[in-house]
XYZ file of C-alpha atoms in Angstrom:
362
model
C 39.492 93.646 75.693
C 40.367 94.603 79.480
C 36.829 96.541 79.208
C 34.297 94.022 77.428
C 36.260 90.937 79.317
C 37.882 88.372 76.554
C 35.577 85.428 76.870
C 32.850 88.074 75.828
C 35.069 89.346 73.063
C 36.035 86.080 71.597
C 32.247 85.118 71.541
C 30.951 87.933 70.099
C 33.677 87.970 67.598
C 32.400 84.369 66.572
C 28.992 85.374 66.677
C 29.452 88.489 64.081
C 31.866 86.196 61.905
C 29.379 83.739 61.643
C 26.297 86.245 60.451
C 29.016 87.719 58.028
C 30.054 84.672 56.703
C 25.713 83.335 55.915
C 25.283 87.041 54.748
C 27.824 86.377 51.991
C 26.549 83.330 50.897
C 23.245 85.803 50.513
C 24.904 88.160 47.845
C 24.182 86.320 44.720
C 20.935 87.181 45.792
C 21.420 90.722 45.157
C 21.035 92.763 42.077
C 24.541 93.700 40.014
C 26.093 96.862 40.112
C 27.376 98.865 42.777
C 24.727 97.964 45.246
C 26.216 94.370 45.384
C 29.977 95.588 45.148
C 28.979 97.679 48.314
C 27.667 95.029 50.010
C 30.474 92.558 49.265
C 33.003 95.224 50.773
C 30.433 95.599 54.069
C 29.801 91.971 54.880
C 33.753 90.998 54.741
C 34.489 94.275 56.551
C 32.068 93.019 59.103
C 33.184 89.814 59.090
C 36.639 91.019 59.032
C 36.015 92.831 62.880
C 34.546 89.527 64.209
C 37.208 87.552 63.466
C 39.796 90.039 64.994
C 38.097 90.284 67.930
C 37.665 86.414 68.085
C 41.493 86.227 67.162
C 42.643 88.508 69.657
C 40.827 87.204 72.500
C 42.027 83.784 71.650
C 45.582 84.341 72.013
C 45.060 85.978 75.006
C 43.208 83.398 76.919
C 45.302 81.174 75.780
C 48.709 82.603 77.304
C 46.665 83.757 80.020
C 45.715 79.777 80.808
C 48.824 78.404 79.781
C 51.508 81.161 80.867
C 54.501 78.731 80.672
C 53.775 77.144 77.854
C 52.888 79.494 75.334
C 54.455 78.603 72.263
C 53.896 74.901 72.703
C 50.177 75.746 73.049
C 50.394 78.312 70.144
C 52.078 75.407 68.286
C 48.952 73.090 68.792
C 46.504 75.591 68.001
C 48.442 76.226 64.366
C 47.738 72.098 63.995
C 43.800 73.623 63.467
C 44.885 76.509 61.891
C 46.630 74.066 58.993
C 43.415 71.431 58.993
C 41.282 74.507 58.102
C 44.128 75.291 55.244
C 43.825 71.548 54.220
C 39.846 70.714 54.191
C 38.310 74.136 53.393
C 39.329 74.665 49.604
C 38.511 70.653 49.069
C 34.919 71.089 51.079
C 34.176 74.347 49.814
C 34.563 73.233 46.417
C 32.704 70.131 47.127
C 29.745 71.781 48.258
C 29.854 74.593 45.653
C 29.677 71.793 43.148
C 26.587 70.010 44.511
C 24.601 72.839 45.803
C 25.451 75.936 44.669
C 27.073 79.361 46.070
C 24.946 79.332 48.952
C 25.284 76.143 50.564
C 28.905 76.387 51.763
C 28.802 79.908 53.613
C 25.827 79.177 55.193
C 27.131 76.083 56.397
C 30.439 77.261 57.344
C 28.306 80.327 59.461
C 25.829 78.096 60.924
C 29.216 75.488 62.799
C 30.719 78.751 63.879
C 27.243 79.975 65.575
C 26.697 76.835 67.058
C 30.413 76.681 68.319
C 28.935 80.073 70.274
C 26.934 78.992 73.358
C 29.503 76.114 73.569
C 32.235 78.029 73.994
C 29.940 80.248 76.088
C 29.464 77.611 78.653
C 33.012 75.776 78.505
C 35.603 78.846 78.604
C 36.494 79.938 81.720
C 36.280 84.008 82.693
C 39.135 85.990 83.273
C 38.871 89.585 85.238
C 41.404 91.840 84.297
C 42.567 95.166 85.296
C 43.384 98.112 82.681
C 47.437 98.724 83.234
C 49.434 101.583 82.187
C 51.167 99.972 79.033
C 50.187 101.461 75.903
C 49.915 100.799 72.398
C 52.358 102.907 71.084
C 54.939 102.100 74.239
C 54.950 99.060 73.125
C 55.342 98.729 68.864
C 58.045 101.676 69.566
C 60.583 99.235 71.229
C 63.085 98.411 68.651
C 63.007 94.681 69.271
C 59.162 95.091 68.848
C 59.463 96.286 65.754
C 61.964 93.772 64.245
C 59.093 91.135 65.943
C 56.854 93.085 64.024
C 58.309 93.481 60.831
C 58.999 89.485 61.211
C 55.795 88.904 61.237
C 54.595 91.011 58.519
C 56.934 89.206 55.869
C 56.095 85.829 57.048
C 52.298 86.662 56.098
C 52.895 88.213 53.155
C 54.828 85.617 51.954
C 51.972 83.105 52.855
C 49.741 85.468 51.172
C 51.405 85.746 47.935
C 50.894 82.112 47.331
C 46.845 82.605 47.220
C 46.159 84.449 44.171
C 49.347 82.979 42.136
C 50.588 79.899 43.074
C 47.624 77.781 41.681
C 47.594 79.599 38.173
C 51.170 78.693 38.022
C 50.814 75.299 38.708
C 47.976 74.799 36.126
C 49.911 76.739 33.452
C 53.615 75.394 34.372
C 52.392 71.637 35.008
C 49.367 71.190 33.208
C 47.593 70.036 36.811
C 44.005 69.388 35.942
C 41.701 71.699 38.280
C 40.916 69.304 40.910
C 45.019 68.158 41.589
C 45.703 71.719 42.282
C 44.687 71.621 46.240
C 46.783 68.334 46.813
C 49.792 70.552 46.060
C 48.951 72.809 48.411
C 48.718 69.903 50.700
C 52.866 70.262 51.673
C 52.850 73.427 52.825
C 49.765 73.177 55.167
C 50.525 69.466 56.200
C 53.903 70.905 56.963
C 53.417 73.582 58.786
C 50.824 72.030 60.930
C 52.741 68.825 61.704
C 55.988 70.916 62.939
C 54.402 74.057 64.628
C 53.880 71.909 68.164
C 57.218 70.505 67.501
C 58.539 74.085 67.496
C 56.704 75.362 70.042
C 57.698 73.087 72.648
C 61.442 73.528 71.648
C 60.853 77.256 72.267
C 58.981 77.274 75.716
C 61.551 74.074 77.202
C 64.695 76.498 75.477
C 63.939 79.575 75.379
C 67.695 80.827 74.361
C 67.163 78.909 70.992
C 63.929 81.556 70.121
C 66.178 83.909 68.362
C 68.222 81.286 66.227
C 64.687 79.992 65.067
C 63.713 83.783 64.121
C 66.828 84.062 62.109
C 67.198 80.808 60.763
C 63.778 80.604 60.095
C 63.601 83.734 57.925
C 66.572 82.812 56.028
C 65.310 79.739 55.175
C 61.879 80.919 53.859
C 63.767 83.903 51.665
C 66.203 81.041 50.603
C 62.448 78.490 49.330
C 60.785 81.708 47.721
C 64.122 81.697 45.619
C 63.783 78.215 44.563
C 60.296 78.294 44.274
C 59.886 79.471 40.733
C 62.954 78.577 40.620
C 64.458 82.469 39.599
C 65.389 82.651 35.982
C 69.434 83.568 37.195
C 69.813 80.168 38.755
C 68.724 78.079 35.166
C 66.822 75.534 36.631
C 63.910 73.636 35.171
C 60.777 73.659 37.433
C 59.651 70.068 38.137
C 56.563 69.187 40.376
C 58.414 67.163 43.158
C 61.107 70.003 43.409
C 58.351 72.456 43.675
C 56.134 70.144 46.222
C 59.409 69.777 48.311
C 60.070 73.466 48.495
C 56.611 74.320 49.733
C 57.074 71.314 52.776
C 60.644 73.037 53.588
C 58.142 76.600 53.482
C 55.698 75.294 55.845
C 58.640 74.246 58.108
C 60.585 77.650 57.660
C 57.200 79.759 58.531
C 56.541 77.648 61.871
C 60.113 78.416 62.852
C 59.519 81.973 62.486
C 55.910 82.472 63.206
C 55.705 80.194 66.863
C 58.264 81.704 69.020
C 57.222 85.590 67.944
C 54.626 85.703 70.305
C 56.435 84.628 73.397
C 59.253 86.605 72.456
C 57.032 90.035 72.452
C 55.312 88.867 75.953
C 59.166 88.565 77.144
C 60.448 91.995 75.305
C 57.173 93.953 77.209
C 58.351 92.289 80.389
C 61.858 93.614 80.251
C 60.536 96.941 79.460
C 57.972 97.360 82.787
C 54.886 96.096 81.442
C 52.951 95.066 84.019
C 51.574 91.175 83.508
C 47.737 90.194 82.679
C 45.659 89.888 80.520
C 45.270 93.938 79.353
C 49.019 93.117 78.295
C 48.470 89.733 76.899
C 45.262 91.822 74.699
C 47.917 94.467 73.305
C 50.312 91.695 72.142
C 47.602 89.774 70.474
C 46.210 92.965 68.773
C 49.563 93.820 67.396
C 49.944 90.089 66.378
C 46.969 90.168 64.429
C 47.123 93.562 63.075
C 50.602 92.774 61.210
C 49.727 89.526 60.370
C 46.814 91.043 58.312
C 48.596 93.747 57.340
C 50.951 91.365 55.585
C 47.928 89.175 54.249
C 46.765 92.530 52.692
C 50.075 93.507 51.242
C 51.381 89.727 50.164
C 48.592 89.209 47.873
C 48.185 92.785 46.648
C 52.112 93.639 45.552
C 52.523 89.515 44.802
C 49.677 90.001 42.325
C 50.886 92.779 40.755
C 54.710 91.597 40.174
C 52.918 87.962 38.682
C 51.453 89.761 36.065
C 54.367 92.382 35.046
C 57.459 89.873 35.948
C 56.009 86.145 35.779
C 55.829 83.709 38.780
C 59.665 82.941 39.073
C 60.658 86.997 40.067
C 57.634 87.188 41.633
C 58.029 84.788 44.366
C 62.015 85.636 44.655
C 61.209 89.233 45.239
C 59.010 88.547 47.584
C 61.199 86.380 49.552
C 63.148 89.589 50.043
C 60.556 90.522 52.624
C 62.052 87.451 54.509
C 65.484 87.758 53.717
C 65.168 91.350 55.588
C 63.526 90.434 58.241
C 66.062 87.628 58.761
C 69.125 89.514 58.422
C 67.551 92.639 60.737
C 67.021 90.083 63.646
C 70.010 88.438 63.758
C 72.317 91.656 63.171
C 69.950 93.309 66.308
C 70.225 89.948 68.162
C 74.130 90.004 67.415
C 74.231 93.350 68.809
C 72.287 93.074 72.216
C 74.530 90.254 72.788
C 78.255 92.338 72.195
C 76.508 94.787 74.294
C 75.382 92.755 77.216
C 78.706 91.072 77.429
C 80.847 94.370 77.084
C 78.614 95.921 80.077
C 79.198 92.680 82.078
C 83.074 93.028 81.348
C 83.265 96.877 82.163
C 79.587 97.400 84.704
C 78.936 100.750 86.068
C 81.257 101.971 89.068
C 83.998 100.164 87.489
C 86.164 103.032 86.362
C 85.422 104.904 89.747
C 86.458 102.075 91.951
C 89.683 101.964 89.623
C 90.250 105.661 90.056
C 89.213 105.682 93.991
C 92.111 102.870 94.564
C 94.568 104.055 92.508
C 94.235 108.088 94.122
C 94.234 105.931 97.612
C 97.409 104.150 96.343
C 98.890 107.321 95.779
């Protein structure tokens, strides 16, 4: 990113997403057998390297235009991020319906293309100079990787819900087909409604950042518990309980997913990273590389405990991923803080002074 510039990253990124994204709609199109199964895997790999390098570019021109208020504009941008969850499944399926498999990629590709010379012309470009920081310095701090780890159970649990929560629903509630989006509706309404709400709590307080970690992982292992609900707890499952517990998920994941960034940028400060934008690109990457990490493993493990265990384990287990994450920050959060306020009782040059005076006194 500090090489190729961001603004030339994040439109390139949109560019290649948006050719990936028509070429899929292409497939059907191809004759069956492994030549289309290899295709399928290259398109959405292709696709797949667009959109990180349109991800990561965003977040970093983003905190690099809106240093102080990073959270509150991460918060906003999630607003998008949950309109996209809302409309695409409805539209998609709209225009699958009237005019085939084609028709929807190849509209979807064409706005995103178009969105390319606009953003080409309206984002403003940043210079940047390569620091010193690396990679590796960085995931290797231990509050890094707590961050890290939060992140990677707060997108697995999001992508658990993908391939099983809607063959629940139609099995558990009878839902016909078309009902089974509006459910999905509280989650994504949700989370987009309170993630500018929580982001402006954590840039105006930053102190509170680390209650809304913990508190915010707690709660979501705490909803994945109820969601099924688990067999121990005897509970019947009934639609509005379920609904409700999916609003209070969105609401948990925004606690825990909108201060993470800022809190990174802040750990890599303490630590000597130098600030700009090459530092802003290595926190992004690392954002986006757990957060698909987690969408690979959420759906993939989720999957497999739906079919062997049944929806109600299934989504308690993998609230574990949550609960751990929870528990990990606050004990390491609980720690820092009995060890800043010990070395503020007792700093260095203490016991010297004490044994200088007392020889002295002698």
């Amino acid at each position: 990113l500090t090489h190729i510039g961001a603004k030339f990253m994040f439109v390139a990124g949109m560019f290649v997403s948006g050719c990936g994204t028509i070429l899929f709609g292409m497939l059907d199109k191809v004759p069956s057998g492994p030549t289309f199964i290899g295709l399928c895997f290259l398109v959405r790999a292709v696709d797949a390297v667009g959109f990180a390098a349109a991800m990561t570019a965003s977040f970093s021109i983003l905190a690099k235009a809106f240093p102080n208020n990073i959270a509150t504009v991460l918060g906003c941008l999630e607003i998008f991020t949950g309109l996209g969850l809302v409309l695409g499944p409805p539209l998609g399926g709209f225009l699958y319906q009237s005019f085939g498999y084609e028709v929807p990629f190849i509209t979807l590709g064409c706005i995103v293309l178009v969105l390319v010379p606009v953003n080409m012309c309206i984002l403003p470009k940043y210079d940047s100079i390569p620091s010193k920081g690396s990679f590796w310095k960085l995931i290797l701090l231990p509050k890094v990787l707590l961050l890290c780890l939060t992140i990677f159970s707060l997108s697995a649990c999001l992508g658990f819900l993908d391939p099983t929560m809607s063959l629940f629903i139609l099995k558990k509630f009878k839902l016909p087909a078309g009902y089974v989006g509006l459910v999905f509706l509280g989650l994504a309404l949700s989370y987009s409604l309170s993630s500018p709400l929580l982001g402006l709590l954590s840039d105006k307080l930053p102190y509170l950042r680390k209650w809304l970690l913990v508190s915010g992982g707690l709660m979501t292992a705490l909803c994945f518990f109820m969601l099924g609900p688990a067999p121990v707890l005897h509970i019947e499952s009934q639609l509005w309980m379920f609904v409700l517990v999916l609003v209070l998920i969105g609401f948990s994941l925004g606690m825990s997913a909108i201060p993470v960034f800022p809190e990174i940028l802040h750990c890599a400060y303490e630590n000597g990273f130098e600030e700009g934008l090459s530092l802003l690109g290595l926190v992004s990457g690392l954002f986006s590389a757990m957060w698909s990490l987690g969408a690979f493993a959420g759906p993939t493990l989720g999957g497999f405990l739906n079919e062997k265990l049944g929806f109600e384990w299934a989504s308690a287990i993998q609230g574990g991923w949550a609960l751990l994450s929870g528990l990990a920050t606050g004990i390491f959060y609980i720690t820092e803080a009995t060890r800043r306020s010990s070395s503020l009782q007792n700093p260095p040059g203490n016991n010297e002074e004490r044994s200088h005076l007392m020889g002295s006194e002698t």
